Amino acid sequence: MISIRDVVTKENIKRKNTIDGVTQAIFMASAILSASFIVLIIVFIAFKGLSPFLLNYEGYNFQQGTVDLDPVNPISFLTGSQWLGGTLGLSSDYGIGFAIINTLIVVFLAIMLSVPVSVFTALFIAKVAPKRLANVMRTVVELLASIPSIIYGVFGLGIITQFVVFVAGFFDYQTAAGLSLLSTVIVLSIMILPTITAVSETSIRSVDKTIIDGSLALGASDIQTYMKVVLTAAKSGIFAGIILGVGRALGEATAVALVSGNLFAGIQLNPLGTTATLTSRMLLGIKDTTGIDYDIRFSIGLVLMAVIVITNLSLNFVMKRLGGIHEQ
Amino acid sequence: MDAIFELKNINLYYGQTQAIKGIDMTIERNKVTAFIGPSGCGKSTFIRILNRMNDLIPECKIDGNIEFEGQNAYAKDYDVIELRTKVGMVFQKPNPFPMSIYDNIAYGPRCQGVKNKAQLDEIVEQSLRRSALWDEVKDRMKESAMGLSGGQQQRLCIARTIAMEPEVILMDEPTSALDPIATQKIEDLIVELKELYTIVIVTHNMQQAARISDNTAFFMLGELIEFGATDKLFATPQNPKTEEYITGRFG
Ligand SMILES: Nc1ncnc2c1ncn2[C@@H]1O[C@H](COP(=O)(O)OP(=O)(O)O)[C@@H](O)[C@H]1O
Ligand SMILES: [Mg+2]
């Protein structure tokens, strides 16, 4: 029999240390690689996205032919209520202020629609449904979360827009084939439903059973216990789910582009009217892969990233203020 | 003797396993009744029969006759919510809700539909005074209950129960998670509360049972071995098993 002391030799320890060192170097290299990709992407987008504000591009318009365009004015870009004003052809008159607002409206409405449904579904799966049904539903939710957004998009285009046309019929309203704020909100809220549900469900399920017993022992009903104690205890998890949902909704391009109608100007408050989000403005109408109309998409990308970061930070701030005080 | 609970021939099963075996017991009003016995002997199971917390365990079956204030507490038309508002419970591990101190106490009354702010304020103050917590928390009612010490949390849970003006307070090893000083405070509190409420307490600590209880029940393997006045049970146990246990030769 070999004793463990025969194995723990100076030589073996040295070899082990060498392997450790090499492994560590591999970890480090991987980390540097992925970090440098992020830096590379940001630098590339910033470089492309800032060019329209700094350079003179060549434009072509139907009245004057090829013209020299002034750089885009960053202020009117950020606050403008019109994508391209006046000219037929290329100009530097890009504005996306309206799209920023429309994006926030769309996401806000989608969240308002999605959160109650998600949270009640999560509560049902975690606490009410019998074990087997709960397992089935949990799997369904996971599957829904993994459906690619193009599928939600064509579903929206095929079904939801038709539904909107049908609804608009009652008001004698002529929609753009159902492409509308309402369709966009519905499609987005369906898309973020599984994300919010899954995260909320995990957090509802992990609520300490002893406080549930505590509530029931005080004569609270099951429903009172779920609504007042369980949801309160799971608040920060549910909020984390909402933040993920907001992130997904803000960044969603494909499905939104298919059903929004990609409005050119103005803030849309009419649910049956078309709308435009930053992503749909970014994605739709690309004709060339050079020139101002191409590079300006990167500028929108920069704005979108800023909107996502700012929204995320403010939601995190709100979450800390609202939910954090009862964490142990 | 004024009985508040009258239990006859209670058998309880978890699936196939019998956890309570043919127990009869009468619990006296405005007295402290202690349950002692080795761990796993069914003390928690038995105390949970009194407020029907075992209803929550799907595979749990119970038979026998359980009368609370002269009424069958397990009758079809007896409302379990009414029972639980009259028979409150304090658990082994302090379990405050993740809410403010005020909301913790107001929770039970609110669940029964009390909305009036002045009325709630009064309930909260009175409950906290009765559980000897008022002076420590009166300036921080809006703060989270999670920020209190373990002993304070447990007294908050007692206050939360008191807010329902129950007849009975059940306590399942309420001090086992607490340090000696916090334990002392809870014991003092129990002695005070006994004027107003009937108290049933599970304890693994025999000195505690001897100090605070009027009657003691000794359980073993799901059976009630001996039940009677605490001083008599500890001074002159009738059953040799009881004697073995309280003299520490067992468990
Ligand atoms: N939910 C349950 N399901 C199945 N068996 C249980 C359950 N709770 C308790 N038991 C069993 O019933 C017996 C009594 O447990 P318990 O009442 O918790 O004892 P004690 O409180 O005296 O320690 C033990 O054997 C325990 O394993
Ligand atoms: Mg126990």
PDB file of N, CA and C in Angstrom, chain A residues 177-232:
ATOM      1  N   ALA A 177     -52.026  49.351 -40.825  1.00  0.00           N
ATOM      2  CA  ALA A 177     -52.051  47.887 -40.855  1.00  0.00           C
ATOM      3  C   ALA A 177     -51.793  47.282 -39.475  1.00  0.00           C
ATOM      4  N   GLY A 178     -52.183  48.013 -38.444  1.00  0.00           N
ATOM      5  CA  GLY A 178     -52.011  47.498 -37.089  1.00  0.00           C
ATOM      6  C   GLY A 178     -50.659  47.809 -36.479  1.00  0.00           C
ATOM      7  N   LEU A 179     -49.733  48.329 -37.297  1.00  0.00           N
ATOM      8  CA  LEU A 179     -48.438  48.734 -36.731  1.00  0.00           C
ATOM      9  C   LEU A 179     -48.711  49.925 -35.821  1.00  0.00           C
ATOM     10  N   SER A 180     -48.382  49.784 -34.534  1.00  0.00           N
ATOM     11  CA  SER A 180     -48.820  50.824 -33.611  1.00  0.00           C
ATOM     12  C   SER A 180     -48.109  50.739 -32.271  1.00  0.00           C
ATOM     13  N   LEU A 181     -48.308  51.790 -31.499  1.00  0.00           N
ATOM     14  CA  LEU A 181     -47.831  51.812 -30.115  1.00  0.00           C
ATOM     15  C   LEU A 181     -48.398  50.616 -29.349  1.00  0.00           C
ATOM     16  N   LEU A 182     -49.695  50.365 -29.539  1.00  0.00           N
ATOM     17  CA  LEU A 182     -50.335  49.260 -28.810  1.00  0.00           C
ATOM     18  C   LEU A 182     -49.682  47.915 -29.144  1.00  0.00           C
ATOM     19  N   SER A 183     -49.486  47.656 -30.452  1.00  0.00           N
ATOM     20  CA  SER A 183     -48.849  46.389 -30.850  1.00  0.00           C
ATOM     21  C   SER A 183     -47.463  46.278 -30.229  1.00  0.00           C
ATOM     22  N   THR A 184     -46.709  47.365 -30.287  1.00  0.00           N
ATOM     23  CA  THR A 184     -45.350  47.345 -29.761  1.00  0.00           C
ATOM     24  C   THR A 184     -45.361  47.020 -28.274  1.00  0.00           C
ATOM     25  N   VAL A 185     -46.272  47.681 -27.558  1.00  0.00           N
ATOM     26  CA  VAL A 185     -46.343  47.464 -26.111  1.00  0.00           C
ATOM     27  C   VAL A 185     -46.735  46.016 -25.806  1.00  0.00           C
ATOM     28  N   ILE A 186     -47.711  45.503 -26.545  1.00  0.00           N
ATOM     29  CA  ILE A 186     -48.150  44.126 -26.287  1.00  0.00           C
ATOM     30  C   ILE A 186     -47.018  43.140 -26.571  1.00  0.00           C
ATOM     31  N   VAL A 187     -46.376  43.287 -27.727  1.00  0.00           N
ATOM     32  CA  VAL A 187     -45.288  42.359 -28.076  1.00  0.00           C
ATOM     33  C   VAL A 187     -44.165  42.426 -27.043  1.00  0.00           C
ATOM     34  N   LEU A 188     -43.793  43.642 -26.669  1.00  0.00           N
ATOM     35  CA  LEU A 188     -42.712  43.783 -25.684  1.00  0.00           C
ATOM     36  C   LEU A 188     -43.112  43.189 -24.333  1.00  0.00           C
ATOM     37  N   SER A 189     -44.348  43.425 -23.939  1.00  0.00           N
ATOM     38  CA  SER A 189     -44.718  42.921 -22.613  1.00  0.00           C
ATOM     39  C   SER A 189     -44.756  41.395 -22.612  1.00  0.00           C
ATOM     40  N   ILE A 190     -45.147  40.790 -23.726  1.00  0.00           N
ATOM     41  CA  ILE A 190     -45.092  39.323 -23.808  1.00  0.00           C
ATOM     42  C   ILE A 190     -43.641  38.850 -23.743  1.00  0.00           C
ATOM     43  N   MET A 191     -42.760  39.607 -24.407  1.00  0.00           N
ATOM     44  CA  MET A 191     -41.348  39.208 -24.430  1.00  0.00           C
ATOM     45  C   MET A 191     -40.694  39.258 -23.062  1.00  0.00           C
ATOM     46  N   ILE A 192     -41.043  40.272 -22.275  1.00  0.00           N
ATOM     47  CA  ILE A 192     -40.353  40.399 -20.983  1.00  0.00           C
ATOM     48  C   ILE A 192     -41.057  39.616 -19.877  1.00  0.00           C
ATOM     49  N   LEU A 193     -42.259  39.146 -20.183  1.00  0.00           N
ATOM     50  CA  LEU A 193     -43.018  38.375 -19.189  1.00  0.00           C
ATOM     51  C   LEU A 193     -42.218  37.212 -18.585  1.00  0.00           C
ATOM     52  N   PRO A 194     -41.622  36.354 -19.420  1.00  0.00           N
ATOM     53  CA  PRO A 194     -40.910  35.215 -18.820  1.00  0.00           C
ATOM     54  C   PRO A 194     -39.723  35.641 -17.962  1.00  0.00           C
ATOM     55  N   THR A 195     -39.026  36.678 -18.372  1.00  0.00           N
ATOM     56  CA  THR A 195     -37.875  37.137 -17.583  1.00  0.00           C
ATOM     57  C   THR A 195     -38.328  37.552 -16.185  1.00  0.00           C
ATOM     58  N   ILE A 196     -39.325  38.437 -16.146  1.00  0.00           N
ATOM     59  CA  ILE A 196     -39.777  38.938 -14.847  1.00  0.00           C
ATOM     60  C   ILE A 196     -40.383  37.801 -14.032  1.00  0.00           C
ATOM     61  N   THR A 197     -41.149  36.933 -14.706  1.00  0.00           N
ATOM     62  CA  THR A 197     -41.774  35.818 -13.988  1.00  0.00           C
ATOM     63  C   THR A 197     -40.713  34.912 -13.367  1.00  0.00           C
ATOM     64  N   ALA A 198     -39.721  34.535 -14.152  1.00  0.00           N
ATOM     65  CA  ALA A 198     -38.727  33.581 -13.665  1.00  0.00           C
ATOM     66  C   ALA A 198     -37.962  34.147 -12.462  1.00  0.00           C
ATOM     67  N   VAL A 199     -37.526  35.396 -12.586  1.00  0.00           N
ATOM     68  CA  VAL A 199     -36.753  35.978 -11.487  1.00  0.00           C
ATOM     69  C   VAL A 199     -37.633  36.161 -10.245  1.00  0.00           C
ATOM     70  N   SER A 200     -38.872  36.627 -10.455  1.00  0.00           N
ATOM     71  CA  SER A 200     -39.779  36.813  -9.313  1.00  0.00           C
ATOM     72  C   SER A 200     -40.094  35.485  -8.649  1.00  0.00           C
ATOM     73  N   GLU A 201     -40.279  34.462  -9.480  1.00  0.00           N
ATOM     74  CA  GLU A 201     -40.664  33.166  -8.931  1.00  0.00           C
ATOM     75  C   GLU A 201     -39.572  32.626  -8.016  1.00  0.00           C
ATOM     76  N   THR A 202     -38.329  32.749  -8.479  1.00  0.00           N
ATOM     77  CA  THR A 202     -37.218  32.288  -7.648  1.00  0.00           C
ATOM     78  C   THR A 202     -37.221  33.010  -6.303  1.00  0.00           C
ATOM     79  N   SER A 203     -37.455  34.301  -6.366  1.00  0.00           N
ATOM     80  CA  SER A 203     -37.368  35.056  -5.115  1.00  0.00           C
ATOM     81  C   SER A 203     -38.592  34.808  -4.223  1.00  0.00           C
ATOM     82  N   ILE A 204     -39.757  34.596  -4.829  1.00  0.00           N
ATOM     83  CA  ILE A 204     -40.950  34.281  -4.035  1.00  0.00           C
ATOM     84  C   ILE A 204     -40.800  32.905  -3.389  1.00  0.00           C
ATOM     85  N   ARG A 205     -40.238  31.977  -4.153  1.00  0.00           N
ATOM     86  CA  ARG A 205     -40.079  30.616  -3.629  1.00  0.00           C
ATOM     87  C   ARG A 205     -39.118  30.594  -2.444  1.00  0.00           C
ATOM     88  N   SER A 206     -38.152  31.495  -2.451  1.00  0.00           N
ATOM     89  CA  SER A 206     -37.160  31.442  -1.378  1.00  0.00           C
ATOM     90  C   SER A 206     -37.558  32.280  -0.162  1.00  0.00           C
ATOM     91  N   VAL A 207     -38.782  32.808  -0.157  1.00  0.00           N
ATOM     92  CA  VAL A 207     -39.239  33.522   1.043  1.00  0.00           C
ATOM     93  C   VAL A 207     -39.289  32.544   2.211  1.00  0.00           C
ATOM     94  N   ASP A 208     -38.700  32.948   3.309  1.00  0.00           N
ATOM     95  CA  ASP A 208     -38.596  32.116   4.499  1.00  0.00           C
ATOM     96  C   ASP A 208     -39.977  31.616   4.932  1.00  0.00           C
ATOM     97  N   LYS A 209     -40.094  30.290   5.073  1.00  0.00           N
ATOM     98  CA  LYS A 209     -41.386  29.710   5.417  1.00  0.00           C
ATOM     99  C   LYS A 209     -41.849  30.159   6.797  1.00  0.00           C
ATOM    100  N   THR A 210     -40.910  30.497   7.655  1.00  0.00           N
ATOM    101  CA  THR A 210     -41.316  30.852   9.020  1.00  0.00           C
ATOM    102  C   THR A 210     -42.138  32.139   9.062  1.00  0.00           C
ATOM    103  N   ILE A 211     -41.879  33.078   8.139  1.00  0.00           N
ATOM    104  CA  ILE A 211     -42.707  34.286   8.200  1.00  0.00           C
ATOM    105  C   ILE A 211     -44.087  34.032   7.598  1.00  0.00           C
ATOM    106  N   ILE A 212     -44.164  33.065   6.688  1.00  0.00           N
ATOM    107  CA  ILE A 212     -45.480  32.685   6.168  1.00  0.00           C
ATOM    108  C   ILE A 212     -46.304  32.059   7.290  1.00  0.00           C
ATOM    109  N   ASP A 213     -45.672  31.149   8.046  1.00  0.00           N
ATOM    110  CA  ASP A 213     -46.344  30.564   9.212  1.00  0.00           C
ATOM    111  C   ASP A 213     -46.752  31.652  10.195  1.00  0.00           C
ATOM    112  N   GLY A 214     -45.853  32.612  10.402  1.00  0.00           N
ATOM    113  CA  GLY A 214     -46.139  33.701  11.332  1.00  0.00           C
ATOM    114  C   GLY A 214     -47.390  34.458  10.938  1.00  0.00           C
ATOM    115  N   SER A 215     -47.542  34.700   9.653  1.00  0.00           N
ATOM    116  CA  SER A 215     -48.709  35.428   9.169  1.00  0.00           C
ATOM    117  C   SER A 215     -49.981  34.589   9.336  1.00  0.00           C
ATOM    118  N   LEU A 216     -49.918  33.328   8.939  1.00  0.00           N
ATOM    119  CA  LEU A 216     -51.100  32.471   9.049  1.00  0.00           C
ATOM    120  C   LEU A 216     -51.516  32.302  10.517  1.00  0.00           C
ATOM    121  N   ALA A 217     -50.507  32.210  11.397  1.00  0.00           N
ATOM    122  CA  ALA A 217     -50.807  32.016  12.813  1.00  0.00           C
ATOM    123  C   ALA A 217     -51.482  33.243  13.416  1.00  0.00           C
ATOM    124  N   LEU A 218     -51.379  34.401  12.738  1.00  0.00           N
ATOM    125  CA  LEU A 218     -52.066  35.595  13.236  1.00  0.00           C
ATOM    126  C   LEU A 218     -53.499  35.672  12.722  1.00  0.00           C
ATOM    127  N   GLY A 219     -53.905  34.665  11.963  1.00  0.00           N
ATOM    128  CA  GLY A 219     -55.263  34.676  11.435  1.00  0.00           C
ATOM    129  C   GLY A 219     -55.384  35.367  10.090  1.00  0.00           C
ATOM    130  N   ALA A 220     -54.245  35.605   9.434  1.00  0.00           N
ATOM    131  CA  ALA A 220     -54.313  36.140   8.076  1.00  0.00           C
ATOM    132  C   ALA A 220     -54.728  35.009   7.130  1.00  0.00           C
ATOM    133  N   SER A 221     -55.465  35.349   6.075  1.00  0.00           N
ATOM    134  CA  SER A 221     -55.842  34.331   5.102  1.00  0.00           C
ATOM    135  C   SER A 221     -54.646  34.044   4.195  1.00  0.00           C
ATOM    136  N   ASP A 222     -54.760  32.991   3.390  1.00  0.00           N
ATOM    137  CA  ASP A 222     -53.680  32.671   2.444  1.00  0.00           C
ATOM    138  C   ASP A 222     -53.389  33.853   1.534  1.00  0.00           C
ATOM    139  N   ILE A 223     -54.467  34.427   0.969  1.00  0.00           N
ATOM    140  CA  ILE A 223     -54.286  35.521   0.017  1.00  0.00           C
ATOM    141  C   ILE A 223     -53.634  36.732   0.691  1.00  0.00           C
ATOM    142  N   GLN A 224     -54.100  37.049   1.903  1.00  0.00           N
ATOM    143  CA  GLN A 224     -53.475  38.173   2.629  1.00  0.00           C
ATOM    144  C   GLN A 224     -51.998  37.892   2.856  1.00  0.00           C
ATOM    145  N   THR A 225     -51.686  36.644   3.211  1.00  0.00           N
ATOM    146  CA  THR A 225     -50.294  36.280   3.441  1.00  0.00           C
ATOM    147  C   THR A 225     -49.462  36.456   2.169  1.00  0.00           C
ATOM    148  N   TYR A 226     -50.000  35.998   1.037  1.00  0.00           N
ATOM    149  CA  TYR A 226     -49.252  36.141  -0.226  1.00  0.00           C
ATOM    150  C   TYR A 226     -49.057  37.610  -0.575  1.00  0.00           C
ATOM    151  N   MET A 227     -50.147  38.369  -0.499  1.00  0.00           N
ATOM    152  CA  MET A 227     -50.093  39.741  -0.984  1.00  0.00           C
ATOM    153  C   MET A 227     -49.283  40.649  -0.066  1.00  0.00           C
ATOM    154  N   LYS A 228     -49.434  40.432   1.249  1.00  0.00           N
ATOM    155  CA  LYS A 228     -48.814  41.393   2.167  1.00  0.00           C
ATOM    156  C   LYS A 228     -47.439  40.949   2.654  1.00  0.00           C
ATOM    157  N   VAL A 229     -47.278  39.658   2.904  1.00  0.00           N
ATOM    158  CA  VAL A 229     -46.007  39.220   3.495  1.00  0.00           C
ATOM    159  C   VAL A 229     -45.066  38.660   2.430  1.00  0.00           C
ATOM    160  N   VAL A 230     -45.568  37.738   1.621  1.00  0.00           N
ATOM    161  CA  VAL A 230     -44.692  37.085   0.653  1.00  0.00           C
ATOM    162  C   VAL A 230     -44.173  38.102  -0.372  1.00  0.00           C
ATOM    163  N   LEU A 231     -45.081  38.890  -0.930  1.00  0.00           N
ATOM    164  CA  LEU A 231     -44.628  39.855  -1.937  1.00  0.00           C
ATOM    165  C   LEU A 231     -43.699  40.909  -1.328  1.00  0.00           C
ATOM    166  N   THR A 232     -43.991  41.304  -0.088  1.00  0.00           N
ATOM    167  CA  THR A 232     -43.103  42.268   0.569  1.00  0.00           C
ATOM    168  C   THR A 232     -41.716  41.669   0.762  1.00  0.00           C
TER     169      THR A 232
END
